[in-house]
Short mmCIF file of C-alpha atoms in Angstrom, two decimals:
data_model
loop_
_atom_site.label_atom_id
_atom_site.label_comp_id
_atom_site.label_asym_id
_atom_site.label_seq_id
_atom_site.Cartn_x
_atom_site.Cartn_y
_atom_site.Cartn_z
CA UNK A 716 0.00 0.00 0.00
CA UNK A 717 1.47 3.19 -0.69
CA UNK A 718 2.16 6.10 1.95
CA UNK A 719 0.55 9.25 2.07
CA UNK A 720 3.18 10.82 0.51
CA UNK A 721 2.90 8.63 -2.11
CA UNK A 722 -0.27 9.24 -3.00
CA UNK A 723 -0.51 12.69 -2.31
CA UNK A 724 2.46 12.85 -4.61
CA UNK A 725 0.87 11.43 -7.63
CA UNK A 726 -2.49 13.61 -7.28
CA UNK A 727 -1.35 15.62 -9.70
CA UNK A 728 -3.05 13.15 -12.13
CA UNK A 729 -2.35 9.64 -11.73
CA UNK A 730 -4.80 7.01 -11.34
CA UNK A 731 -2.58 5.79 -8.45
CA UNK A 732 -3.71 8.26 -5.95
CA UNK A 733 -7.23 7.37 -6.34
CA UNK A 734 -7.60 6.60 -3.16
CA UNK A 735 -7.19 10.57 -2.32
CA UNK A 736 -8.89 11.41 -5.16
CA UNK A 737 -7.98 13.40 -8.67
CA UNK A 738 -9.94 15.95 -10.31
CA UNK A 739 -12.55 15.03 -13.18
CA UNK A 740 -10.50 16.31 -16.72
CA UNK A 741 -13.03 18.82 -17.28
CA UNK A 742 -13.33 20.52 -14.01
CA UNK A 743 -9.54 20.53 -13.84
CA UNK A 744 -8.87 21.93 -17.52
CA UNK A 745 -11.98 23.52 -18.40
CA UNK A 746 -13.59 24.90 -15.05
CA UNK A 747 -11.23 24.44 -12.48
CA UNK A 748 -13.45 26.47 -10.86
CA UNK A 749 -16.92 24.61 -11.21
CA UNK A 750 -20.52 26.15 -10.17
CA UNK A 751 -18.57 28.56 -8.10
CA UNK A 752 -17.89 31.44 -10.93
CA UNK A 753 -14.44 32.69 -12.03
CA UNK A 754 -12.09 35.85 -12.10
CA UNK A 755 -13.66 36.95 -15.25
CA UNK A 756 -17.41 35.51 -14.06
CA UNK A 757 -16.56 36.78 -10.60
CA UNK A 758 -19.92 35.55 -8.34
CA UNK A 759 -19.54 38.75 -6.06
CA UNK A 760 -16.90 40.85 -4.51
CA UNK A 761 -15.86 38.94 -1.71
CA UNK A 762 -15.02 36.17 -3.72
CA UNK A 763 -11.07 35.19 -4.99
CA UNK A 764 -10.10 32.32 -6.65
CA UNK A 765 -6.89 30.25 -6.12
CA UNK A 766 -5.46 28.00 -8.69
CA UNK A 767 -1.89 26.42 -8.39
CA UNK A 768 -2.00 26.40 -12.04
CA UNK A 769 -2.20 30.44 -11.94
CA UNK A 770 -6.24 30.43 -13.33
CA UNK A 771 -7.39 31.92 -10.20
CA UNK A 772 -6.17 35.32 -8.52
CA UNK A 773 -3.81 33.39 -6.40
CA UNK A 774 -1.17 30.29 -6.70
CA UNK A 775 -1.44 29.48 -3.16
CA UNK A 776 -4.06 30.06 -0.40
CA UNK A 777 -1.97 31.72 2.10
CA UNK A 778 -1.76 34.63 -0.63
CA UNK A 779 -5.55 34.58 -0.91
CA UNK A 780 -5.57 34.64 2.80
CA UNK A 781 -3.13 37.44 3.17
CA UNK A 782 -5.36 39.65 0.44
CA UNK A 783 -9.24 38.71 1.96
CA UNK A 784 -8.70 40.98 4.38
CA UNK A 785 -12.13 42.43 6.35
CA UNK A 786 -15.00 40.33 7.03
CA UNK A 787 -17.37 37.45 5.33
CA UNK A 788 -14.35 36.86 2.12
CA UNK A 789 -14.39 33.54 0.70
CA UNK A 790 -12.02 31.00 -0.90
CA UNK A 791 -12.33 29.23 -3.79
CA UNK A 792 -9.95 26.65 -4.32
CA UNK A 793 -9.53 24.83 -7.53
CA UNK A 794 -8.05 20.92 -7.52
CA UNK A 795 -4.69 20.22 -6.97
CA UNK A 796 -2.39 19.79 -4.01
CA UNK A 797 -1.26 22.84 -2.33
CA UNK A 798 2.09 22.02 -0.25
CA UNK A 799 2.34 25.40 1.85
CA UNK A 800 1.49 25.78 5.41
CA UNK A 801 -1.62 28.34 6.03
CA UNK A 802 -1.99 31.13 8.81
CA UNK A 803 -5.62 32.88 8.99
CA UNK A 804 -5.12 35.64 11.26
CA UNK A 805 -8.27 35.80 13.61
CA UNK A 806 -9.38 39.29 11.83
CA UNK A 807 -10.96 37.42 8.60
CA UNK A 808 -13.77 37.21 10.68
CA UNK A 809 -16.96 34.85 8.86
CA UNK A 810 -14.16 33.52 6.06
CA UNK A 811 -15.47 30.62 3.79
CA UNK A 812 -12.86 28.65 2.18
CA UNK A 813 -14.29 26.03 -0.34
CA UNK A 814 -12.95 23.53 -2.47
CA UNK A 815 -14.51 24.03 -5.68
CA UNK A 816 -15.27 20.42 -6.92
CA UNK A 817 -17.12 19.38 -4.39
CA UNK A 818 -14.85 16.40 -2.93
CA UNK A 819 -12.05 16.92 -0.34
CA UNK A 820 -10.09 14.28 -2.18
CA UNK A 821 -9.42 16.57 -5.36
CA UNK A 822 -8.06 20.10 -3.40
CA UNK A 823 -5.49 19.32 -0.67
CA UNK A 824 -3.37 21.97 1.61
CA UNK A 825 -0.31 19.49 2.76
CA UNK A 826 3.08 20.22 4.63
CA UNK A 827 5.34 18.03 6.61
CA UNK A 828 6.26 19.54 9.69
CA UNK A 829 6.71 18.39 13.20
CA UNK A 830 6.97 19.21 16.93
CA UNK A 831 10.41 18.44 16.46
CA UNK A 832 11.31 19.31 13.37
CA UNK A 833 14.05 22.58 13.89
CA UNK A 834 12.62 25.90 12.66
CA UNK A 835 14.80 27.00 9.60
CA UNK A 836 15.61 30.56 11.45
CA UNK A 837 18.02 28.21 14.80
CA UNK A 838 14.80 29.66 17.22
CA UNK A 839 14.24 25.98 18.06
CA UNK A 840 11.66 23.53 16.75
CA UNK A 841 8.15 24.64 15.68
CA UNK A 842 6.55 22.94 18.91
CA UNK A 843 3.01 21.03 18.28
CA UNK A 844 1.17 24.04 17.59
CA UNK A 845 3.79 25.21 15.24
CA UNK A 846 3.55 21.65 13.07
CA UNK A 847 0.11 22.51 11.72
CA UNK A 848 -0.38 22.79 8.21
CA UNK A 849 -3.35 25.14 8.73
CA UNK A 850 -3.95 27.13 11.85
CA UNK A 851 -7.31 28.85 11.16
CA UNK A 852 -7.75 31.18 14.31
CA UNK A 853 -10.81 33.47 13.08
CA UNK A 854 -14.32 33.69 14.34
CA UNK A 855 -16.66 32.14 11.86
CA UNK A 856 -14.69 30.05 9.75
CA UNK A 857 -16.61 28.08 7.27
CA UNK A 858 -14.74 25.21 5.25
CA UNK A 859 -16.26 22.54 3.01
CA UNK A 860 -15.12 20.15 0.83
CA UNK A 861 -11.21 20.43 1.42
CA UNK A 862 -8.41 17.86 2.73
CA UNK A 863 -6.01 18.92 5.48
CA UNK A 864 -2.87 16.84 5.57
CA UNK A 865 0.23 16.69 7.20
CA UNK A 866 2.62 14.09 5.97
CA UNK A 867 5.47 13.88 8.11
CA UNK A 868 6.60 9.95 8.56
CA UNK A 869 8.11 8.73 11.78
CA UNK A 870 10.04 6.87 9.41
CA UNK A 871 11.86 9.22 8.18
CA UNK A 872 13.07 11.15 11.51
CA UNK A 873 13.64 7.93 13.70
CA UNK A 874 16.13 10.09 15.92
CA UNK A 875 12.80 12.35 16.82
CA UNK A 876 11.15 12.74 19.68
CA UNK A 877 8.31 15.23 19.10
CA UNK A 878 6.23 13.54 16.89
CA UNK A 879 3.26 15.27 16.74
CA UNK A 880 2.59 16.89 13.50
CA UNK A 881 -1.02 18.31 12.97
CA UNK A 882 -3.15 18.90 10.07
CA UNK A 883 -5.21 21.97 10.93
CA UNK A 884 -5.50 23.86 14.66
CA UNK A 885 -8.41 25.04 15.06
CA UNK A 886 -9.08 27.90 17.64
CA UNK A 887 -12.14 30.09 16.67
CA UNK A 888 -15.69 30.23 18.15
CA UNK A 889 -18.50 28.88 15.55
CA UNK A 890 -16.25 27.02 13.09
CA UNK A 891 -17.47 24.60 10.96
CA UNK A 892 -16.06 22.03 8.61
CA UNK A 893 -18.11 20.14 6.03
CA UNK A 894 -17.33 17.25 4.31
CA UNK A 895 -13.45 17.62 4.40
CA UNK A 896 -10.74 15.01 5.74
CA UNK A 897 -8.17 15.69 8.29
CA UNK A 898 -4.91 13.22 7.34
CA UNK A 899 -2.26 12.72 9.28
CA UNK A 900 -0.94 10.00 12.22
CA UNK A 901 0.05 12.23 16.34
CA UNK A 902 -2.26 14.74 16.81
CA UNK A 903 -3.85 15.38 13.38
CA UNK A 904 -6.77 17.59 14.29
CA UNK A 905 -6.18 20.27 17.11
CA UNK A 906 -9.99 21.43 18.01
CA UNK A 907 -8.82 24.34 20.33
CA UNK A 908 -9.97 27.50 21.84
CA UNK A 909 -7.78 30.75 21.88
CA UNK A 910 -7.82 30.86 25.80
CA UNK A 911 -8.77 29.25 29.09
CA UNK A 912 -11.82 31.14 29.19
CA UNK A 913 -12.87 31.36 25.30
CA UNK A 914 -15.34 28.00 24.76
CA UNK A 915 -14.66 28.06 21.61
CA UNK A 916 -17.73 25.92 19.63
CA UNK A 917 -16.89 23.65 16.78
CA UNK A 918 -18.84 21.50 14.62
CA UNK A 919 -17.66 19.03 12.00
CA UNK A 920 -20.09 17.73 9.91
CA UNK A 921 -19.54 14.43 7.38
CA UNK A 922 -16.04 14.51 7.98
CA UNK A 923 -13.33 11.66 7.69
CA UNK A 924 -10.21 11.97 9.68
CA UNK A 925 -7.15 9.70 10.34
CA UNK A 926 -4.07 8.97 12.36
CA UNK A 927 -2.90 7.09 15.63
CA UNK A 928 -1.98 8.92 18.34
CA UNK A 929 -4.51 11.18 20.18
CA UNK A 930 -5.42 12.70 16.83
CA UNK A 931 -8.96 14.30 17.74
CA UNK A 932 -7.42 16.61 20.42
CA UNK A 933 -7.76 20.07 22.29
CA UNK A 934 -9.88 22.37 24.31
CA UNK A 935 -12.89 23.00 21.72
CA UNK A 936 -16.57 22.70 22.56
CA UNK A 937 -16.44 20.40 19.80
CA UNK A 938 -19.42 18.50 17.75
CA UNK A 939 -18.34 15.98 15.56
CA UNK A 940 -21.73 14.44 13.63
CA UNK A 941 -21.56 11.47 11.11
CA UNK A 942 -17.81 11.36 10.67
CA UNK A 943 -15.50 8.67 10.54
CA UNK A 944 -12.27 8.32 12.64
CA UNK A 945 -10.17 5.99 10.81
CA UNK A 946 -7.14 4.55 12.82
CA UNK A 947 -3.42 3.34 11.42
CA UNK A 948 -1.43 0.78 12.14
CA UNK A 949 1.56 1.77 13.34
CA UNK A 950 4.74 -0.48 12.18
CA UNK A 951 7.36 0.97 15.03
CA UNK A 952 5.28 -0.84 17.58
CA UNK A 953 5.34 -4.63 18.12
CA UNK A 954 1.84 -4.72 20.01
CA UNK A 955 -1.05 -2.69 21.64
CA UNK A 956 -1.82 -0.39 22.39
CA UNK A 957 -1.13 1.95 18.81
CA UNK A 958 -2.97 4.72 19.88
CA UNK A 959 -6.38 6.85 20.85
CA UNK A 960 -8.63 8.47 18.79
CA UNK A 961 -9.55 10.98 21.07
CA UNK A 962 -7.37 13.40 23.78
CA UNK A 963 -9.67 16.24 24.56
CA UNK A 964 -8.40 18.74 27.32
CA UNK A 965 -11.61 20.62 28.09
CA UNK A 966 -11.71 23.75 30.71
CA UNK A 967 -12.39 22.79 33.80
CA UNK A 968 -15.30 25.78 33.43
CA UNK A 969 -16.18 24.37 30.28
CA UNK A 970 -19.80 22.48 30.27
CA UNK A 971 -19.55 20.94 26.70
CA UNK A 972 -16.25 19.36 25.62
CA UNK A 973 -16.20 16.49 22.32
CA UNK A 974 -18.96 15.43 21.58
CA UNK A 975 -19.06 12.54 18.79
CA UNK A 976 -22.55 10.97 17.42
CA UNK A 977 -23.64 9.40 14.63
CA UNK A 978 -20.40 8.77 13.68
CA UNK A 979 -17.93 5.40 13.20
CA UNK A 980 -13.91 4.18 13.95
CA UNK A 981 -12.76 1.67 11.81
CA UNK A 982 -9.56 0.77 11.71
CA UNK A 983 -6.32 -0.68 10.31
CA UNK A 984 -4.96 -2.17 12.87
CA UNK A 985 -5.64 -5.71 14.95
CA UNK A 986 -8.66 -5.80 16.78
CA UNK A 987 -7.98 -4.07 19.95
CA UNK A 988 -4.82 -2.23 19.50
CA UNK A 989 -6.20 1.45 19.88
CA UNK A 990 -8.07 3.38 22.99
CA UNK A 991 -11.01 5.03 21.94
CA UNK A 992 -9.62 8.17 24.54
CA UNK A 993 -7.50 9.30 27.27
CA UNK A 994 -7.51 12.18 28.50
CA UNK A 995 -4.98 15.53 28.01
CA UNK A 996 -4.44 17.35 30.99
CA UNK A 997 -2.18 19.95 29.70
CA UNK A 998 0.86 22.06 32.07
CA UNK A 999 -0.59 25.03 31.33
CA UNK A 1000 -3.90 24.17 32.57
CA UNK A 1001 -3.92 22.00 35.73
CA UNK A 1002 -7.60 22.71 36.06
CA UNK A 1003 -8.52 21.03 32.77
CA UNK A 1004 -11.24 18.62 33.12
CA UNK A 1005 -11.48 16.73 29.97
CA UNK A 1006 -15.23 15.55 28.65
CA UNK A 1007 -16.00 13.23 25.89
CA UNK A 1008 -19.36 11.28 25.04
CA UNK A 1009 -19.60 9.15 22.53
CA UNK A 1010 -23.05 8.61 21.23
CA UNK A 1011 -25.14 6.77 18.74
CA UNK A 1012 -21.93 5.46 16.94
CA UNK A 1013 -20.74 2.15 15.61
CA UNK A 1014 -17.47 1.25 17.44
CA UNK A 1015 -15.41 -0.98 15.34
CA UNK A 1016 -13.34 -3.96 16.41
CA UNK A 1017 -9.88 -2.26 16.91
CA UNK A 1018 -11.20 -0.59 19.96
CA UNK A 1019 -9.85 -2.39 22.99
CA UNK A 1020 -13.19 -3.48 24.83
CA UNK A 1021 -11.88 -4.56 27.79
CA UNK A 1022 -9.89 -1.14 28.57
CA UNK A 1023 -11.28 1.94 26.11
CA UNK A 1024 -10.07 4.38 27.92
CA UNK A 1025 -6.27 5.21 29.14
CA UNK A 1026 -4.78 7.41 31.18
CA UNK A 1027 -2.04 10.29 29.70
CA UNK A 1028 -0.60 11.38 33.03
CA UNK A 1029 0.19 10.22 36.38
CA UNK A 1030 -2.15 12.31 38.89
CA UNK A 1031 -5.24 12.64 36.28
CA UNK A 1032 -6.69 9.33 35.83
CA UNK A 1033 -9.55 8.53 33.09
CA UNK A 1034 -11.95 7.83 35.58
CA UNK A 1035 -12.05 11.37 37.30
CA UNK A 1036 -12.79 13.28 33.99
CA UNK A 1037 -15.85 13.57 32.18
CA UNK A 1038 -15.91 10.57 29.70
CA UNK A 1039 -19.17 8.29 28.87
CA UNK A 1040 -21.06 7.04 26.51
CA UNK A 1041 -24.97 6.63 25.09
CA UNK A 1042 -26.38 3.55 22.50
CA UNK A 1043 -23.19 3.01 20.16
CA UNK A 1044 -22.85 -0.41 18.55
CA UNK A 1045 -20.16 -2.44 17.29
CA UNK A 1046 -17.91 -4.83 18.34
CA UNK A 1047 -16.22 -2.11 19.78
CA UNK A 1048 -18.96 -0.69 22.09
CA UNK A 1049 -19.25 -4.52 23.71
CA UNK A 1050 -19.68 -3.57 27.60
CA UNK A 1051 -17.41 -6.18 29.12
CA UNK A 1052 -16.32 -4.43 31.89
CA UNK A 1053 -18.76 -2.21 33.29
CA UNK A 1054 -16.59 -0.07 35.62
CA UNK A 1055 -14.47 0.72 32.32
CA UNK A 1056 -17.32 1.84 30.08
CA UNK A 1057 -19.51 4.58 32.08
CA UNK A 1058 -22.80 5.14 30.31
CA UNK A 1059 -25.46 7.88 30.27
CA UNK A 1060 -28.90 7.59 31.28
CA UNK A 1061 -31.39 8.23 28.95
CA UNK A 1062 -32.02 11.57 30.94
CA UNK A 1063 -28.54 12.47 30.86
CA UNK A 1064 -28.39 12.02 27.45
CA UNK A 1065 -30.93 14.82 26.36
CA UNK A 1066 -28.45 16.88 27.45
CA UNK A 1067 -25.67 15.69 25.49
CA UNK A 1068 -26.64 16.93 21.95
CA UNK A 1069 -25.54 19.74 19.61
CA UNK A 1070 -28.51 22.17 20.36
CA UNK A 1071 -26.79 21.96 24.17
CA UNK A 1072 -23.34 22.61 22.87
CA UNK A 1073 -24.45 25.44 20.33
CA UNK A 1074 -26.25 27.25 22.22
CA UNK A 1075 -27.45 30.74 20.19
CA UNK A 1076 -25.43 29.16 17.20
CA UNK A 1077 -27.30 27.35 14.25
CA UNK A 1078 -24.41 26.02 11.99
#
């Protein structure tokens, strides 16, 4: 099977890298821009168009970025892989960013960087936070249809130690992500919050995302709905556990951390080699108290039955956060020990649901 790299390598047309997806000949050549206009059919004002293959306004997003300044600008982004890393200052307030044929596989931002990897300036390494490929820190951030990648193989940087590398951080209040996948392996979507006291709500809405380690993470009042957490098998390790899905690291204040329904975790691993959670309890905030329910999902067979849930550090234990569950399925979900599974009542669980989480916000 070929890597990621691989295949995000060949998107540029071969039918190799179907699995990520290629874009139809006549959207790519003829409209790379599909239903969504064009410079010279511009739909309205607030619209620019980026196009690697210079049909748009811009080559590369961060340039669109950089020029949509003000509020309520959006992105379209013809097919093709861009390999840049993104910054959206938190002043494009109610930005849209969409990939213009309609399936995440065909318009991909990628990078490879790391926590580890040294920035290029001797300041150090970029840190977690630093890794992502996109950080996307404004207010109102609307994004369908797009992939978010970050290839960066353990493989290849066996003398590293930070190993996170994230796809897209994710810090604004009422962001929303449709339809787009989330690739990586550590820590490949950061659903964050600017600040200890911002709740910062999120919802992700038929998405697919992938990895191993902890790679749903962060303080976010988070709603992921009919997605699908995929998890990898990871070849440096000679048995279980690979990894956990989930690491949220929710505000102790915070009333609403991840919630997941509707959704599915398959998985490419042996049947029980990942966690479905554990939770983060980050340095800089003692006080976190981490929450995740899991609701209404199918739980595939590489969750560990016996022990779903781990622990990240000594002093914070699984069982004194705010994890549970509500009705999944699966071979996964299979209750064999009760003290290790904690389940909502059905009372409880009318208040686990997205209309609880949003609040004033209709997504």
């Amino acid at each position: 099977m070929p890597t990621r790299r691989t295949a995000l390598a060949l998107l540029a047309g071969s039918a190799t890298a179907l699995a990520l997806g290629t874009a139809p000949p006549a959207l790519a050549h003829a409209r790379p821009f599909g239903r969504h206009g064009s410079p010279a059919r511009r739909r309205d004002r607030a619209t620019l168009y980026v196009d690697a293959r210079g049909r748009g306004d811009h080559t590369t997003v961060q340039a669109a970025v950089d020029a949509a300044t003000g509020t309520g600008r959006t992105l379209v982004i013809a097919p093709g892989t861009y390999r840049e890393t993104v910054d959206i200052p938190a002043d494009r307030t109610g930005l849209t960013l969409i990939g213009a044929s309609g399936d995440a596989r065909d318009t991909v931002i990628v990078y490879d960087n790391a926590n580890g990897t040294p920035r290029p300036d001797g300041s150090g390494t970029y840190g977690t936070s630093g890794s992502a490929t996109v950080t996307a820190r404004p207010a109102g951030l609307t994004a369908r249809d797009l992939t978010f990648a970050n290839d960066w193989l353990r493989a290849d940087h066996p003398d590293y130690t930070g190993t996170q590398a994230v796809a897209l951080k994710v810090t604004g209040d009422r962001s929303s992500f449709t339809g787009c996948r989330f690739l990586g392996h550590q820590d490949t979507l950061y659903a964050d919050s600017a600040s200890l006291t911002d709740f910062a709500r999120q919802h992700y809405r038929d998405c697919y995302v992938e990895g191993d380690v902890d790679f749903v993470f962060g303080r976010a009042s988070a709603v992921l709905d009919r997605c699908h957490f995929r998890t990898l098998a990871r070849t440096d390790l000679t048995g279980p556990p690979h990894g956990f899905v989930f690491a949220p690291s929710t505000a102790g204040a915070d009333p609403h951390g991840f919630l997941v329904l509707r959704s599915r975790v398959t998985s490419t691993a042996p049947d029980g080699y990942f966690k479905l959670a554990r939770p983060w309890v980050p340095s800089s905030d003692l006080t976190a108290h981490p929450m995740l329910t899991v609701r209404d999902s199918h739980l595939g067979a590489g969750i560990d039955t016996d022990e779903p849930y781990g622990t990240m550090s000594a002093g914070f234990p699984w069982q004194d956060q705010r994890f549970a569950e509500y009705r999944n399925t699966g071979p996964g979900a299979r209750v064999t020990v009760p003290a290790n599974r904690p389940q909502l009542t059905r009372t409880e669980a009318r208040q686990h649901t997205p209309a609880a989480w949003f609040g004033d916000w209709r997504p």
